[in-house]
XYZ file of C-alpha atoms in Angstrom:
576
model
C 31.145 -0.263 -27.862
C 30.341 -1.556 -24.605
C 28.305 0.405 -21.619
C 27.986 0.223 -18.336
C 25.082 -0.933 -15.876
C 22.795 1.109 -14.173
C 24.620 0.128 -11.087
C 26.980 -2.818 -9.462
C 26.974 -4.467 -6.322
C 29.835 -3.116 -3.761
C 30.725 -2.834 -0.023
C 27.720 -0.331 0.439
C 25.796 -2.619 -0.836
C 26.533 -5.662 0.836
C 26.711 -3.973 4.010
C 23.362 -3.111 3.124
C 21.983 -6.772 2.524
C 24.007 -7.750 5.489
C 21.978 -5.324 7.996
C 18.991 -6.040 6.818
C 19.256 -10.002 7.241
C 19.996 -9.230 10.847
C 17.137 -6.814 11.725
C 14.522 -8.873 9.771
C 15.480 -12.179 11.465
C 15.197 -10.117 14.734
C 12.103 -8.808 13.901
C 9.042 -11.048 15.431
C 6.497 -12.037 12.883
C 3.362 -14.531 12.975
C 3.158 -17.784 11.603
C 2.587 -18.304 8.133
C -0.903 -20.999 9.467
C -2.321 -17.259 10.446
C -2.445 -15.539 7.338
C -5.289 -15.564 5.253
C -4.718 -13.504 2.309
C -5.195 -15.338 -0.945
C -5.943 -14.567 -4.587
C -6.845 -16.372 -7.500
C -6.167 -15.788 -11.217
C -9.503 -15.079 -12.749
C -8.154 -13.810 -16.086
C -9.029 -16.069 -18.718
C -12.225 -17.073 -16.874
C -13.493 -13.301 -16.831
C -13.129 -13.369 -20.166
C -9.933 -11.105 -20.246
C -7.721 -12.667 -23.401
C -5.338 -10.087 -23.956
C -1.380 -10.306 -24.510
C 0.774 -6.902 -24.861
C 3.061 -6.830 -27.710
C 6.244 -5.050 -26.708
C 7.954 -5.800 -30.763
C 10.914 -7.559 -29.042
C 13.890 -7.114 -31.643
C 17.479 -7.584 -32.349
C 18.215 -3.841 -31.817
C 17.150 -4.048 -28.259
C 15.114 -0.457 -28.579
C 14.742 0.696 -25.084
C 10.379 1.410 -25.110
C 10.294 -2.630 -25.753
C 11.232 -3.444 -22.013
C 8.956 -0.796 -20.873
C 5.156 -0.929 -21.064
C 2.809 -1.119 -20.497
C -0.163 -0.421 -17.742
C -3.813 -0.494 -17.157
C -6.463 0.646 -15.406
C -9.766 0.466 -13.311
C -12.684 2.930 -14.575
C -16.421 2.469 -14.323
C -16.211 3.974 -17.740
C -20.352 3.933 -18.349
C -21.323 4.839 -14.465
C -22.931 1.590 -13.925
C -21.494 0.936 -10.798
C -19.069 -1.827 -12.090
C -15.508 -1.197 -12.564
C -14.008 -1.596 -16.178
C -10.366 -2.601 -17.486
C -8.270 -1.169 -19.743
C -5.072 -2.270 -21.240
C -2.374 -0.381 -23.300
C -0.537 -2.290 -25.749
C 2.579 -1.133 -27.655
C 3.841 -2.648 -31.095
C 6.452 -3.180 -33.198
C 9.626 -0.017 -33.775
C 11.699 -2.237 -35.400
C 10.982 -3.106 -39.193
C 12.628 -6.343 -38.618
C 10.254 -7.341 -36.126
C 8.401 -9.748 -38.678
C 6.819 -12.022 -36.365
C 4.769 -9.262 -34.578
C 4.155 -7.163 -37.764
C 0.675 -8.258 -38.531
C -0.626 -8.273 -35.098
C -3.511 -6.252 -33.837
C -1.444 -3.959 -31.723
C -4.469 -1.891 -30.580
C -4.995 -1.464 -26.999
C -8.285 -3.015 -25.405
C -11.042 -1.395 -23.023
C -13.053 -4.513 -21.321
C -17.102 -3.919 -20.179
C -17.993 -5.326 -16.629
C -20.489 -7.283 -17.120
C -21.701 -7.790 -13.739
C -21.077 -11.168 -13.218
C -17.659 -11.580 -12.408
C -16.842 -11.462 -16.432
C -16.295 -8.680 -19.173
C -17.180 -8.246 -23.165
C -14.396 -6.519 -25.107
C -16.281 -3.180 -26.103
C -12.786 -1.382 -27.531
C -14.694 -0.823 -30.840
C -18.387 0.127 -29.684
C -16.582 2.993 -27.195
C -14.977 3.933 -30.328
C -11.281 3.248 -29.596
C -10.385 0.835 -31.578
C -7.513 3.382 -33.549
C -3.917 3.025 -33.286
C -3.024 4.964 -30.555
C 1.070 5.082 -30.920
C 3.931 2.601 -29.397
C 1.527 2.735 -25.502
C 2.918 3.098 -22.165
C 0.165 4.147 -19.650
C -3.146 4.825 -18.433
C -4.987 7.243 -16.586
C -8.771 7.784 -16.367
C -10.275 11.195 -14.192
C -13.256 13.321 -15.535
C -11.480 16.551 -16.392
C -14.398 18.826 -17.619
C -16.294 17.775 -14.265
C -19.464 16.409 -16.615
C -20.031 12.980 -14.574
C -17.905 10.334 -16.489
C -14.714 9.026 -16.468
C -12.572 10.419 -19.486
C -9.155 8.697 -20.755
C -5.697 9.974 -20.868
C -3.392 7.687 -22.439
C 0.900 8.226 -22.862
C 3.195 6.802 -25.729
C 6.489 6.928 -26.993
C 5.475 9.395 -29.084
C 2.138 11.681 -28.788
C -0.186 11.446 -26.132
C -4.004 10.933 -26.023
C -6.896 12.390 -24.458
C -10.570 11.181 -24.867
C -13.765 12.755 -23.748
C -16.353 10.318 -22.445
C -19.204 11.421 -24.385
C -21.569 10.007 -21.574
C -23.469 7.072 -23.788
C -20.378 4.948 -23.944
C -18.507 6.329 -26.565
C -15.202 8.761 -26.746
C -13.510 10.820 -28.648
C -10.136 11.950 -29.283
C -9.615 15.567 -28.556
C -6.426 15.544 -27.768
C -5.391 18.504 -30.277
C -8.583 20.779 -28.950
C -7.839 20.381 -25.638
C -3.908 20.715 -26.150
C -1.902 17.751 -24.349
C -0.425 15.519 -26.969
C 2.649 15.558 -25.409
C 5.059 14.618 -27.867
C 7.717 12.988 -25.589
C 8.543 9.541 -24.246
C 5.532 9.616 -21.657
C 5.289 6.909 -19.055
C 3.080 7.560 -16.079
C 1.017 10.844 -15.148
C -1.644 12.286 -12.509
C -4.623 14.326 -12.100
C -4.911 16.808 -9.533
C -5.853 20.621 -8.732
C -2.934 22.318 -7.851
C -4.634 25.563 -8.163
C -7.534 24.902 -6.235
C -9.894 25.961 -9.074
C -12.579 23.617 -9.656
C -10.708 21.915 -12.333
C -8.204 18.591 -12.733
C -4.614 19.218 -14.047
C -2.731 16.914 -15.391
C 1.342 16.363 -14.324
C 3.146 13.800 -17.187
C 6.205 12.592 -16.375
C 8.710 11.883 -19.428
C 11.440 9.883 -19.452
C 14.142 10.202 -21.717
C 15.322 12.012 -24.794
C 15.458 8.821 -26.988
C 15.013 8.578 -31.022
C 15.451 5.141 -32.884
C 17.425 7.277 -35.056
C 19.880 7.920 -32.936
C 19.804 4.869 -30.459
C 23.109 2.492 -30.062
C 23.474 -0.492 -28.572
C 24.448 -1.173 -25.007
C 26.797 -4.320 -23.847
C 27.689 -5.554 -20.161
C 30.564 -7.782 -19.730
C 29.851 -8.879 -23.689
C 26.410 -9.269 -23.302
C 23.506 -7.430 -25.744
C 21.490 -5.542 -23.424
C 18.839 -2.871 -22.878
C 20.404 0.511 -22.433
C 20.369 1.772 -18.823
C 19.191 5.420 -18.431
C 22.948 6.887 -17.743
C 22.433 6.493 -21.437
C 20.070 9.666 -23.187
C 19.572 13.091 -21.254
C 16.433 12.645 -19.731
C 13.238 14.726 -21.202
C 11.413 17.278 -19.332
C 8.269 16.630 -17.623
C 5.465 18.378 -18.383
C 2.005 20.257 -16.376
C -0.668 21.216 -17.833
C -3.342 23.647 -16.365
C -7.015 22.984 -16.732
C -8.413 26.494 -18.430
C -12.033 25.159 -17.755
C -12.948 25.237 -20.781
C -11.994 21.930 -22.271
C -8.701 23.104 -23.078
C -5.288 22.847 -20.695
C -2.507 25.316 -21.165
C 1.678 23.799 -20.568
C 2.719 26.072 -17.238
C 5.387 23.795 -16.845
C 7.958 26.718 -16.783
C 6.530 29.780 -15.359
C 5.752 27.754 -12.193
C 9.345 26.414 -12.248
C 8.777 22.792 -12.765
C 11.320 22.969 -15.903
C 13.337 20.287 -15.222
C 15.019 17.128 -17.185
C 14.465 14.483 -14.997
C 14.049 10.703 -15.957
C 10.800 10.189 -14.688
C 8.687 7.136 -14.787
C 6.043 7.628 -11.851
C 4.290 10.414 -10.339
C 1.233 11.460 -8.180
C -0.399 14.574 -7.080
C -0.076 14.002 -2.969
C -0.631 16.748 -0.346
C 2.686 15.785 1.949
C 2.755 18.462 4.180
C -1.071 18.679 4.793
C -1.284 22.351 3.796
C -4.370 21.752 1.407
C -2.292 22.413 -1.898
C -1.369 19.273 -3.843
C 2.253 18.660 -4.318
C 3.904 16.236 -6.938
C 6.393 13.882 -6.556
C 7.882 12.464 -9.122
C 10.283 8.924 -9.683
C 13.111 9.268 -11.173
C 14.960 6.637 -12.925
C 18.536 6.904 -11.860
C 18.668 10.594 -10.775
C 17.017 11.995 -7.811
C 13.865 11.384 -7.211
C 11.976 15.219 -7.441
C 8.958 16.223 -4.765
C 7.910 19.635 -5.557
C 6.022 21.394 -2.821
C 3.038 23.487 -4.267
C 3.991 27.437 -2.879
C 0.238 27.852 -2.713
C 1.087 30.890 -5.080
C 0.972 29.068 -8.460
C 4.560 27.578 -7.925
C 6.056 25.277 -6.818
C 10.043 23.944 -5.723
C 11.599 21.071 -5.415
C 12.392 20.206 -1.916
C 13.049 16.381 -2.038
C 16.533 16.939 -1.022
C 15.785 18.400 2.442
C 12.391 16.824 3.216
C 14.711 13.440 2.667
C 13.210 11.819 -0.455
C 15.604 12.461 -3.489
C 17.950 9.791 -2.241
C 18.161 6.709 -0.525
C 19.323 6.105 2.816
C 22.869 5.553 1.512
C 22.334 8.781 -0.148
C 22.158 7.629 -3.085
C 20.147 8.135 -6.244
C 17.855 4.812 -7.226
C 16.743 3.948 -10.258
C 13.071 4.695 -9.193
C 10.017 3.171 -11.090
C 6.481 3.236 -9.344
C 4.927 5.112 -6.515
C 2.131 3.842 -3.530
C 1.075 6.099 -0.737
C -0.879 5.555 2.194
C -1.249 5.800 5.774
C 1.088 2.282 6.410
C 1.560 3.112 10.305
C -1.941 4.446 10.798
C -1.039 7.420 12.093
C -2.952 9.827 10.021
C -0.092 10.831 7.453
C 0.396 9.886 3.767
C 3.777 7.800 3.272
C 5.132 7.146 0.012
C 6.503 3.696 -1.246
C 9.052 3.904 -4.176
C 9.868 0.973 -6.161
C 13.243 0.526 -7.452
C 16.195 -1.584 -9.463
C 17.496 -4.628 -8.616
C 20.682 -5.074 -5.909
C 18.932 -2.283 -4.486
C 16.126 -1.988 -1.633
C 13.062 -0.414 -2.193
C 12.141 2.687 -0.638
C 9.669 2.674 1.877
C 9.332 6.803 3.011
C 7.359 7.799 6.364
C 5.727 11.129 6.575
C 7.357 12.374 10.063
C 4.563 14.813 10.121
C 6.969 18.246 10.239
C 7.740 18.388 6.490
C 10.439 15.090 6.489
C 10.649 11.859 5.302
C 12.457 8.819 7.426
C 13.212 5.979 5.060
C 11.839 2.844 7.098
C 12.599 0.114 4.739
C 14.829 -1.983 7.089
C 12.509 -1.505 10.154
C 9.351 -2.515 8.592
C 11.073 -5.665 6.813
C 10.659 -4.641 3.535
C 14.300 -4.177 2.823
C 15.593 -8.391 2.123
C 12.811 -9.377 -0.507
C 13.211 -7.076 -2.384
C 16.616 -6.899 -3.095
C 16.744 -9.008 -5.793
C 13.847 -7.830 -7.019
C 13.255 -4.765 -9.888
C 9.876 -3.416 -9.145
C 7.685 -1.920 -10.752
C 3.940 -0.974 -10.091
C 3.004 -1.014 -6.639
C -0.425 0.040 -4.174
C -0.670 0.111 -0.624
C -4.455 -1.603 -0.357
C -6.406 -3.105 2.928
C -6.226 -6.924 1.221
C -8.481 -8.538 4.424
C -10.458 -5.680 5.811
C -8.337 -5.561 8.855
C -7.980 -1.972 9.120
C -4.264 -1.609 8.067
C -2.581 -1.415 4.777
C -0.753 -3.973 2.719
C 1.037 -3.803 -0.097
C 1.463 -5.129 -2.974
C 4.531 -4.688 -5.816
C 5.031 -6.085 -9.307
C 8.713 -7.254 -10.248
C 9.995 -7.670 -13.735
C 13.602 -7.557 -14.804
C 13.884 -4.841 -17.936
C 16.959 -7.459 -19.878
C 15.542 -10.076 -20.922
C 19.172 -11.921 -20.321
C 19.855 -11.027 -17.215
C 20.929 -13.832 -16.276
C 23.510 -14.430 -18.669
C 25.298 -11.254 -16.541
C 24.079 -12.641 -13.266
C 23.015 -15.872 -12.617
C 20.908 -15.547 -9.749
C 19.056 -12.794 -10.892
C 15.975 -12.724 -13.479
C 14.114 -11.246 -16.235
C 11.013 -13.091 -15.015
C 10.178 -12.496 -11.126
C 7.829 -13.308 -9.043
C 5.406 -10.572 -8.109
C 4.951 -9.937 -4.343
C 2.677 -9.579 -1.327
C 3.425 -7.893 2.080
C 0.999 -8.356 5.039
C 0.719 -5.296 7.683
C 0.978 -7.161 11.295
C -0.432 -3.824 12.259
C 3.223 -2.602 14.292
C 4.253 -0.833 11.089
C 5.853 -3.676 10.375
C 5.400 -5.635 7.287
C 5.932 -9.512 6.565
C 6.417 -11.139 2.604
C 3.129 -13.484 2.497
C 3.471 -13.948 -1.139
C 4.389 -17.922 -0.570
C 0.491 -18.892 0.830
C -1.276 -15.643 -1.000
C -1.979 -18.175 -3.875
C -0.610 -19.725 -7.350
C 0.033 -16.372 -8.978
C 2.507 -15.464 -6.689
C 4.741 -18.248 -7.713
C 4.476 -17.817 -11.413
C 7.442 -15.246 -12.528
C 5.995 -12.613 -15.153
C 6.937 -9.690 -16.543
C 4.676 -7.409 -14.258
C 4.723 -3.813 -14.909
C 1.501 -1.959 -13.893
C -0.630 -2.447 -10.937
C -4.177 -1.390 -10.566
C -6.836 -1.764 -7.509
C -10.585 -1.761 -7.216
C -12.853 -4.444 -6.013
C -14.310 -5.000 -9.617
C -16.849 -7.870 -8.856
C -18.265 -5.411 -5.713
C -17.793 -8.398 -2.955
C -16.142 -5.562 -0.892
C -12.401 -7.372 -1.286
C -9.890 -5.290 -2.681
C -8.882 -6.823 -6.429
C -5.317 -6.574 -8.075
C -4.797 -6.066 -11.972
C -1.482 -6.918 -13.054
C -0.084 -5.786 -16.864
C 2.837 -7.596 -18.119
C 5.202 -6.581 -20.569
C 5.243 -8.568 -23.589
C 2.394 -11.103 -22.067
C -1.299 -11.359 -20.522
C -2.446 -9.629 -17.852
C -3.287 -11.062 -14.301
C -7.010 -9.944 -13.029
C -6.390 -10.999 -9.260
C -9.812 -12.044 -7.400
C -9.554 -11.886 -3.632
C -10.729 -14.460 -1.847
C -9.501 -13.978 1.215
C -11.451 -16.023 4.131
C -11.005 -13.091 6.385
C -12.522 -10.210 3.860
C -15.689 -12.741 3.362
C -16.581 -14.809 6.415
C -15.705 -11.593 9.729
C -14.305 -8.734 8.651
C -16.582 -5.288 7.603
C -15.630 -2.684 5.252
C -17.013 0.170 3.909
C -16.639 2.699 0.443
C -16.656 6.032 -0.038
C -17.776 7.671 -3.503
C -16.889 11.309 -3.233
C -18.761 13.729 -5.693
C -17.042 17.156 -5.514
C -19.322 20.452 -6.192
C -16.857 23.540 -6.119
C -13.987 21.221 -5.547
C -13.586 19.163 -9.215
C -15.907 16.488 -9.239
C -14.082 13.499 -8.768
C -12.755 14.935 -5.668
C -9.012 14.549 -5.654
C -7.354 15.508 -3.522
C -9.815 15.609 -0.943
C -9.245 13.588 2.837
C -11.294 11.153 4.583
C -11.363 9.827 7.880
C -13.810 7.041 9.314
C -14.152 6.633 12.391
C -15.237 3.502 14.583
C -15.599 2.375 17.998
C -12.050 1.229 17.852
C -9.832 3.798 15.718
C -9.739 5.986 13.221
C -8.753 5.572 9.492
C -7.158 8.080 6.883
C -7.213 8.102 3.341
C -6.461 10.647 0.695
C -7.938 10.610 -2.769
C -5.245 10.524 -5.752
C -5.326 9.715 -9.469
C -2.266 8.038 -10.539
C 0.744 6.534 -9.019
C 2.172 2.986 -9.554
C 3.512 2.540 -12.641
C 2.223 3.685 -15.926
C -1.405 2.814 -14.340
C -4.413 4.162 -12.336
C -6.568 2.784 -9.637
C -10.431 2.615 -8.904
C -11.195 6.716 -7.254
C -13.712 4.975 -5.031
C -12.094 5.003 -0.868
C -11.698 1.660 0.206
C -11.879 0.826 3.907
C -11.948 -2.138 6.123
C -12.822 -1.871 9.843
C -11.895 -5.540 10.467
C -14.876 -6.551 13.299
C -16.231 -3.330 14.234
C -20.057 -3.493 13.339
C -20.346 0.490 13.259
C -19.391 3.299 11.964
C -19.977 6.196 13.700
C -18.795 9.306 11.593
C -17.220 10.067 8.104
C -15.152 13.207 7.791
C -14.202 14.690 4.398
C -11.903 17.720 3.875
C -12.870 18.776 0.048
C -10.251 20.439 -1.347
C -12.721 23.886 -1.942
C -11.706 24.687 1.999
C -14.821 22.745 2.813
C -14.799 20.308 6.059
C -18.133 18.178 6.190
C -18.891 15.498 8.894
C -21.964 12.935 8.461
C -22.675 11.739 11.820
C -24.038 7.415 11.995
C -25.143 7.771 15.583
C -29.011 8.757 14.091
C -28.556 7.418 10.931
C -28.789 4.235 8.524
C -25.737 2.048 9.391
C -23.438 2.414 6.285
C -20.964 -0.886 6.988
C -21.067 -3.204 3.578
C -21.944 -0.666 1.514
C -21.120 1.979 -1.350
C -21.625 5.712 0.723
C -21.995 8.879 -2.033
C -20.987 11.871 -0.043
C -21.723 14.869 -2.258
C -19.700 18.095 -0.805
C -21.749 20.166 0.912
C -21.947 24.171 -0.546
C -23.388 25.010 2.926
C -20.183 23.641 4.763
C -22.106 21.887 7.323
C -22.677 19.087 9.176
C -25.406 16.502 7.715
C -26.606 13.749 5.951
C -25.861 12.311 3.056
């Protein structure tokens, strides 16, 4: 029985490829001597030896192509970010050459040094944890420490942080072993009580029992999602008391999307986090939070369900930021090969523009299927680049189309600070011309040099821990981090905005858990302010209604360094 693709090239489509040659070769862009972003592999020589085990097998089962992600989490509060890295298995039983492999997944100690111990066992999570997809680390009973959500095809995972190192599983206390195909998910208070939900997004309705094979012009391939009904996503509410309840209905989020990103995000800056979900193949969903304990889905009119063809995209990983600078969240959606990826800005009324052409983004990645994805300040200039991790999901691709690739080169896109962006993957060092199987992506400047780092997950191979060593970040250009502590808002703060201001601009950020694909990022605010010397005021709107302003002008200069703000229960102005 043969089946179809997810989609095929036509006139749309090359009429698509053909406008955006001609408005990126019109576009003006620097020369490739002035860059200076560069990274270096520092995997094996941290001490990271790790390789994820997707059970590749003759049956082609669709989880295989997949997983899986990772993370940043300073797991034991000692100021260092830690890794951790979900590994998957074997479903088929004639899988014999992975069989006997430790499949377990792997948490990784900072050591302080620029290298990391394996600690999986000591933290106590050394058990099997299911066929993994992703990651996602928040501290959802507000006691201090990071706590560990983890999704599977098959049940999910939460672990407490017990606070001395350890964890343990309580995911059947607390009530979210979601028992579908999980991929990615997010933590955020959409109810404005103190306390960290958690959105999971699930992505199809898929047994091995059940599962047939797929063929494309006579070629064995991995099914494409046009395949299985897609599984409902689910949201849990935080009850407070260690213990989340599935509202998922009664605030009309039932839905059976095919999702395999998603992130809390306040879009239309009205103080209630929204969600917005990618969808593989069917629109994309953004439901706006009614502020009433509802919410509805409003991607079709606010211009995000669809590309700019109209069209559905088989969406995989979410980034937002302010790309533009102008003080609004965008969203970045990453999406199949032969098409573009989407690149949404915030117009600031309640609508999306899709900007993919005009910021150059459009050409490379066309042939490209990507995958995780962040929006990150790579040189401390001030603006945003970003970063996206390609992988082709059939491992013979090319037997169906030669120039294409299950392997791809992952990619980096410098902000010339117009809103425009340019593809500096070529000089950003040998990585970036080494194809892989990338699938999550992960940020957080892990060896505290104040560079943003990149940790890349591969399906079916090792990891890349990206060091940057770009000259700019080290030899001129300033930065500085925020560590938000939330009181009556929940205490990692999400959800919560920033702004810095210095002599020459001002810089917004939102805090988020989540995103990219099937992975989750360092919570600490990253910032670089390029030359500037000074900052002269952080403001923070907690998500408790609370606006708090800590004025530099009489105060220790916090440039180069790690700022706590703790939210202030008398809602005023003051130091730290």
């Amino acid at each position: 029985m043969e089946k179809h693709c997810y989609f095929s090239p036509g006139p749309k489509t090359i009429h698509l490829l053909f406008t955006c040659l001609i408005l990126v070769n019109c576009i003006a862009m620097p020369n490739a001597a002035e860059t200076t972003l560069h990274f270096t592999d520092q995997t094996q020589a941290a001490g990271i030896h790790f390789k994820h085990t997707n059970g590749a097998s003759k049956q082609k089962y669709l989880p295989e192509t997949m997983g899986a992600g990772g993370l940043f989490f300073d797991y034991n509060n000692d100021g260092h970010l830690d890794i951790y890295l979900v590994n998957s298995g074997t479903l088929s039983s004639d899988a014999q050459a992975t069989r006997n492999i430790n499949h377990a997944d792997l948490l990784y100690r900072n050591n302080g040094d620029g290298t990391f111990t394996e600690a999986t066992a000591e933290a106590g999570l050394q058990q099997n944890h299911g066929y993994g997809m992703g990651c996602l680390a928040a501290d959802y009973d507000n006691d201090g420490d990071a706590d560990l959500y983890l999704t599977n095809f098959g049940k999910n995972q939460l672990f407490r942080n017990n606070g001395d190192g350890t964890f343990t599983d309580i995911t059947s206390h607390a009530g979210v072993g979601d028992r579908s195909w999980s991929v990615s998910a997010s933590f955020g208070d959409f109810n404005l009580d103190g306390y960290l939900d958690l959105y999971v997004a699930n992505y199809l309705d898929y047994q091995l029992e059940t599962a047939h094979a797929c063929f494309l012009e006579g070629v064995h391939i991995y099914c494409g999602p046009h395949e299985y009904p897609g599984a409902s996503d689910t949201l849990y509410r935080n009850n407070g008391d260690g213990t989340f309840t599935d509202v998922t209905a009664r605030v009309g989020l039932h839905n059976a999307g095919k999702g395999l990103g998603t992130l809390f995000t306040d879009y239309n800056n009205d103080s209630y986090p929204d969600i917005f979900v990618a969808n593989d193949a069917v629109p994309d969903f953004l439901y706006r939070n009614n502020g009433d304990g509802t919410f509805t889905d409003v991607a079709i009119t606010t211009g995000v369900a669809y590309n700019s063809e109209g069209r559905a995209t088989a969406s995989m990983g979410i980034a937002t930021g302010d790309y533009d600078s102008d003080g609004l969240p965008d969203l970045f959606v990453t999406n199949f090969s032969l098409e573009i990826n989407s690149l949404f800005h915030n117009d600031g009324d309640g609508f999306y523009t899709m900007t993919t052409f005009e910021t150059g983004l459009a050409d490379p990645s066309f042939s490209q299927l990507g995958f995780g994805t962040q929006f990150l300040d790579a040189d401390n200039d001030g603006t945003l680049e970003l970063f996206v991790a390609n992988g082709h999901v059939w491992d013979n691709v090319s037997k169906i189309t030669p120039s294409l690739s299950y392997k791809q080169q992952c990619q980096i896109f410098g902000n010339i600070g117009t809103g425009q962006y340019r593809d500096l993957s070529e000089t950003a060092g040998p990585f970036f011309k080494r194809p892989v199987v990338a699938r999550g992506v992960a940020i957080g400047d892990y060896n505290n040099d104040g560079a943003v780092d990149i940790l890349v997950t591969c399906c079916g191979e090792a990891p890349a821990l990206l060091r940057n060593d770009s000259q700019t970040v080290h030899r001129k250009h300033n930065w500085v981090k925020i560590r938000l502590v939330g009181t009556k808002s929940n205490r990692d703060a999400i959800g919560a905005k920033v702004w810095v201001q210095t002599n020459k601009n001002t810089q917004f950020k939102e805090a988020t858990c989540g995103g990219s694909y099937a992975s989750s990022s360092d919570p600490i605010l990253h910032f670089g302010i390029g030359t500037q010397e000074m900052v002269k005021s952080i403001k923070v709107q907690w998500q408790s209604g609370r606006s708090q302003t800590v004025d530099f002008s009489n105060a220790e200069n916090p440039v180069n360094q790690v700022v706590p703000i703790i939210e202030n229960p008398s809602n005023t102005q003051g130091p730290l």
